[in-house]
């Protein structure tokens, strides 16, 4: 599978079906699907849903492999404050926040932009924050085979804000560490750097 399948192709395959189901839901909640403001809403909603779940059609390992370079740099590389938007698999409501990723190379570095790209690949699916964290971690570990890798995600969940328990300020933090980051000293250096403005 090509790492970037065009969204147009994807849409052509299934938009009609998703659109019709959105129309049924809008009808079921008591709205008039024929009023002007809603005429194109099922189609727009279907496109938005396909956009937000396009990660199923993308291959994160291929994206990383497309920009791996031999290099003898042996220090920590950190990309922090990567914005992420995902959908919780329980309510299909957004959760959003930041991902922080670090790795210590083992002969290869990776193009920096590829780290936010793989965050998007896994975030654009129905997710729980824990699995999202682990998938990013495992993908980097298995593909780049670094000396170590660390991922921290901080996110707010709309299903806890707009409905349910209705807590507006709670933030959920998940993390995962492999290889050298399992050592306390390395992990602490990473955690210190992501909480400073200087990293
Ligand atoms: N662990 C985890 N839980 C999540 C995530 N996103 C949403 N949830 C939780 O999934 C749970 C689903 O619980 P249920 O009791 O089946 O659903 P519910 O009746 O809608 O629960 P409330 O949100 O408490 O009203 C809730 O506690 C949500 O807060 C996530 O990324 N990770
Ligand atoms: Zn939820």
Short mmCIF file of C-alpha atoms and ligand atoms in Angstrom, two decimals:
data_model
loop_
_atom_site.label_atom_id
_atom_site.label_comp_id
_atom_site.label_asym_id
_atom_site.label_seq_id
_atom_site.Cartn_x
_atom_site.Cartn_y
_atom_site.Cartn_z
CA UNK A 1 0.00 0.00 0.00
CA UNK A 2 1.33 3.47 -0.85
CA UNK A 3 2.00 5.50 2.30
CA UNK A 4 -0.25 8.34 1.13
CA UNK A 5 -3.40 7.16 -0.61
CA UNK A 6 -5.32 10.10 -2.04
CA UNK A 7 -8.36 11.00 0.01
CA UNK A 8 -10.36 11.49 -3.21
CA UNK A 9 -9.90 7.81 -4.09
CA UNK A 10 -10.91 6.80 -0.59
CA UNK A 11 -13.99 9.06 -0.70
CA UNK A 12 -15.16 7.66 -4.02
CA UNK A 13 -15.19 4.19 -2.54
CA UNK A 14 -17.49 4.77 0.42
CA UNK A 15 -18.76 8.33 0.80
CA UNK A 16 -22.26 7.62 -0.57
CA UNK A 17 -22.95 4.97 2.02
CA UNK A 18 -21.58 7.01 4.92
CA UNK A 19 -23.48 10.08 3.65
CA UNK A 20 -26.81 8.20 3.59
CA UNK A 21 -26.29 6.94 7.12
CA UNK A 22 -25.58 10.46 8.38
CA UNK A 23 -28.81 11.59 6.69
CA UNK A 24 -30.72 8.88 8.59
CA UNK A 25 -29.19 9.96 11.90
CA UNK A 26 -30.05 13.64 11.27
CA UNK A 27 -33.60 12.58 10.41
CA UNK A 28 -33.83 10.36 13.51
CA UNK A 29 -32.88 13.20 15.88
CA UNK A 30 -35.88 15.13 14.60
CA UNK A 31 -34.24 17.48 12.11
CA UNK A 32 -35.46 18.34 8.63
CA UNK A 33 -32.84 17.01 6.21
CA UNK A 34 -34.42 19.03 3.38
CA UNK A 35 -33.96 22.47 4.94
CA UNK A 36 -31.34 24.58 3.20
CA UNK A 37 -28.70 24.62 5.92
CA UNK A 38 -28.73 20.83 6.21
CA UNK A 39 -28.96 19.87 2.53
CA UNK A 40 -25.25 19.19 2.15
CA UNK A 41 -24.60 18.27 5.78
CA UNK A 42 -24.66 14.47 5.37
CA UNK A 43 -22.05 14.77 2.62
CA UNK A 44 -19.90 17.19 4.61
CA UNK A 45 -20.13 15.02 7.73
CA UNK A 46 -19.19 11.92 5.72
CA UNK A 47 -16.15 13.71 4.27
CA UNK A 48 -15.13 14.93 7.71
CA UNK A 49 -15.45 11.43 9.17
CA UNK A 50 -13.40 9.97 6.31
CA UNK A 51 -10.75 12.63 6.83
CA UNK A 52 -10.62 11.96 10.57
CA UNK A 53 -10.29 8.20 10.04
CA UNK A 54 -7.97 8.17 7.02
CA UNK A 55 -5.28 6.59 9.19
CA UNK A 56 -6.77 3.15 8.48
CA UNK A 57 -5.59 3.55 4.89
CA UNK A 58 -2.06 4.63 5.74
CA UNK A 59 1.01 2.69 6.69
CA UNK A 60 3.07 4.35 9.42
CA UNK A 61 6.08 2.02 9.08
CA UNK A 62 6.33 2.84 5.35
CA UNK A 63 6.27 6.54 6.16
CA UNK A 64 9.17 6.16 8.60
CA UNK A 65 11.11 3.91 6.19
CA UNK A 66 10.78 6.51 3.42
CA UNK A 67 13.11 8.88 5.31
CA UNK A 68 15.64 6.92 7.35
CA UNK A 69 19.22 8.06 6.99
CA UNK A 70 22.48 6.46 8.13
CA UNK A 71 24.03 8.71 10.76
CA UNK A 72 26.28 8.16 13.77
CA UNK A 73 24.55 10.70 16.07
CA UNK A 74 24.09 9.01 19.44
CA UNK A 75 22.29 11.63 21.52
CA UNK A 76 18.64 12.11 22.34
CA UNK A 77 16.41 13.57 19.60
CA UNK A 78 13.18 15.12 20.86
CA UNK A 79 10.19 16.44 18.93
CA UNK A 80 7.79 17.88 21.46
CA UNK A 81 4.40 19.63 21.45
CA UNK A 82 3.09 17.77 18.39
CA UNK A 83 -0.61 18.71 18.17
CA UNK A 84 -2.88 15.73 17.89
CA UNK A 85 -6.59 15.25 17.25
CA UNK A 86 -8.17 11.84 17.56
CA UNK A 87 -11.59 10.25 18.13
CA UNK A 88 -12.39 8.21 21.23
CA UNK A 89 -13.65 4.80 20.26
CA UNK A 90 -16.33 4.74 22.95
CA UNK A 91 -18.30 7.85 21.98
CA UNK A 92 -16.75 8.90 18.63
CA UNK A 93 -16.04 12.29 20.17
CA UNK A 94 -12.70 14.10 19.79
CA UNK A 95 -9.81 13.94 22.17
CA UNK A 96 -6.98 16.35 21.53
CA UNK A 97 -3.69 17.51 22.96
CA UNK A 98 0.01 17.08 22.44
CA UNK A 99 2.44 14.26 21.81
CA UNK A 100 6.10 14.36 22.78
CA UNK A 101 8.47 11.89 21.15
CA UNK A 102 12.14 11.14 21.76
CA UNK A 103 14.55 8.54 20.46
CA UNK A 104 18.25 7.78 20.69
CA UNK A 105 19.54 6.67 17.27
CA UNK A 106 21.30 3.39 16.67
CA UNK A 107 22.97 4.05 13.32
CA UNK A 108 19.96 5.67 11.67
CA UNK A 109 18.07 8.91 12.17
CA UNK A 110 14.61 9.62 10.74
CA UNK A 111 13.31 12.72 8.91
CA UNK A 112 11.86 14.89 11.67
CA UNK A 113 8.52 15.53 9.93
CA UNK A 114 7.87 11.80 9.83
CA UNK A 115 7.30 11.69 13.59
CA UNK A 116 4.28 14.06 13.50
CA UNK A 117 3.13 12.23 10.37
CA UNK A 118 2.94 8.90 12.15
CA UNK A 119 1.19 10.52 15.11
CA UNK A 120 -1.52 11.55 12.60
CA UNK A 121 -1.68 8.09 11.03
CA UNK A 122 -2.52 6.47 14.38
CA UNK A 123 -4.58 9.43 15.70
CA UNK A 124 -6.86 9.41 12.64
CA UNK A 125 -8.61 6.23 13.74
CA UNK A 126 -11.05 5.33 16.51
CA UNK A 127 -8.74 5.18 19.49
CA UNK A 128 -8.11 5.06 23.19
CA UNK A 129 -5.23 7.23 24.32
CA UNK A 130 -3.31 4.27 25.76
CA UNK A 131 -3.33 2.31 22.48
CA UNK A 132 -2.46 5.42 20.47
CA UNK A 133 0.60 5.92 22.70
CA UNK A 134 1.70 2.29 22.35
CA UNK A 135 1.18 2.15 18.59
CA UNK A 136 3.41 5.20 18.05
CA UNK A 137 6.02 3.74 20.43
CA UNK A 138 6.01 0.27 18.83
CA UNK A 139 6.11 1.63 15.29
CA UNK A 140 9.24 3.70 15.98
CA UNK A 141 10.86 0.91 17.98
CA UNK A 142 10.21 -1.82 15.38
CA UNK A 143 10.98 0.27 12.28
CA UNK A 144 13.87 2.53 13.26
CA UNK A 145 15.31 0.10 15.83
CA UNK A 146 16.78 2.93 17.96
CA UNK A 147 18.69 2.49 21.23
CA UNK A 148 15.57 3.76 22.92
CA UNK A 149 12.27 5.54 22.30
CA UNK A 150 9.84 7.46 24.50
CA UNK A 151 6.32 8.77 23.86
CA UNK A 152 4.20 10.97 26.14
CA UNK A 153 0.69 12.10 25.23
CA UNK A 154 -1.31 14.70 27.15
CA UNK A 155 -4.92 15.02 26.03
CA UNK A 156 -8.37 16.35 26.90
CA UNK A 157 -11.37 14.19 26.05
CA UNK A 158 -14.54 15.86 24.79
CA UNK A 159 -16.57 12.89 26.05
CA UNK A 160 -15.51 13.91 29.57
CA UNK A 161 -16.10 17.63 28.90
CA UNK A 162 -19.32 18.02 26.88
CA UNK A 163 -21.21 15.09 28.37
CA UNK A 164 -20.83 12.33 30.98
CA UNK A 165 -18.78 13.48 33.93
CA UNK A 166 -18.48 17.04 32.47
CA UNK A 167 -15.00 17.92 33.72
CA UNK A 168 -13.55 20.75 31.64
CA UNK A 169 -10.01 20.89 33.00
CA UNK A 170 -8.84 17.33 33.45
CA UNK A 171 -5.91 16.26 31.31
CA UNK A 172 -4.96 12.61 30.78
CA UNK A 173 -1.28 11.72 30.44
CA UNK A 174 -0.07 8.43 28.97
CA UNK A 175 3.50 7.37 28.35
CA UNK A 176 5.63 4.55 27.08
CA UNK A 177 9.36 3.88 27.19
CA UNK A 178 11.56 1.34 25.42
CA UNK A 179 15.26 0.50 25.45
CA UNK A 180 17.52 3.09 27.08
CA UNK A 181 14.48 5.11 28.23
CA UNK A 182 13.65 2.29 30.63
CA UNK A 183 16.64 3.58 32.66
CA UNK A 184 15.51 6.17 35.17
CA UNK A 185 18.29 8.64 34.34
CA UNK A 186 17.51 8.77 30.59
CA UNK A 187 13.76 8.88 31.17
CA UNK A 188 14.14 11.75 33.65
CA UNK A 189 16.31 13.72 31.21
CA UNK A 190 13.56 13.36 28.58
CA UNK A 191 10.80 14.32 31.02
CA UNK A 192 12.80 17.34 32.15
CA UNK A 193 13.43 18.48 28.57
CA UNK A 194 9.79 18.21 27.49
CA UNK A 195 8.67 20.29 30.45
CA UNK A 196 11.24 23.05 29.77
CA UNK A 197 11.00 25.79 27.16
CA UNK A 198 14.60 25.22 26.10
CA UNK A 199 14.58 21.75 24.54
N1 LIG B 1 -8.97 4.37 29.22
C1 LIG B 1 -9.58 5.22 28.38
N2 LIG B 1 -10.88 5.48 28.58
C2 LIG B 1 -11.45 6.34 27.73
C3 LIG B 1 -10.79 6.97 26.66
N3 LIG B 1 -11.69 7.77 26.02
C4 LIG B 1 -12.86 7.63 26.67
N4 LIG B 1 -12.73 6.77 27.71
C5 LIG B 1 -13.69 6.30 28.75
O1 LIG B 1 -14.40 5.19 28.29
C6 LIG B 1 -15.36 4.92 29.30
C7 LIG B 1 -16.57 4.24 28.72
O2 LIG B 1 -17.34 3.90 29.83
P1 LIG B 1 -18.89 3.50 29.81
O3 LIG B 1 -19.38 3.45 31.23
O4 LIG B 1 -19.07 2.29 28.95
O5 LIG B 1 -19.52 4.72 28.99
P2 LIG B 1 -20.44 5.91 29.54
O6 LIG B 1 -21.66 5.35 30.22
O7 LIG B 1 -20.69 6.82 28.38
O8 LIG B 1 -19.49 6.57 30.62
P3 LIG B 1 -19.40 8.06 31.16
O9 LIG B 1 -18.48 8.81 30.21
O10 LIG B 1 -18.80 7.93 32.54
O11 LIG B 1 -20.78 8.64 31.14
C8 LIG B 1 -15.61 6.24 30.00
O12 LIG B 1 -15.14 6.10 31.33
C9 LIG B 1 -14.74 7.24 29.21
O13 LIG B 1 -14.23 8.28 30.03
C10 LIG B 1 -9.42 6.64 26.49
O14 LIG B 1 -8.75 7.12 25.58
N5 LIG B 1 -8.87 5.77 27.38
ZN1 LIG B 2 -15.26 8.75 24.92
#
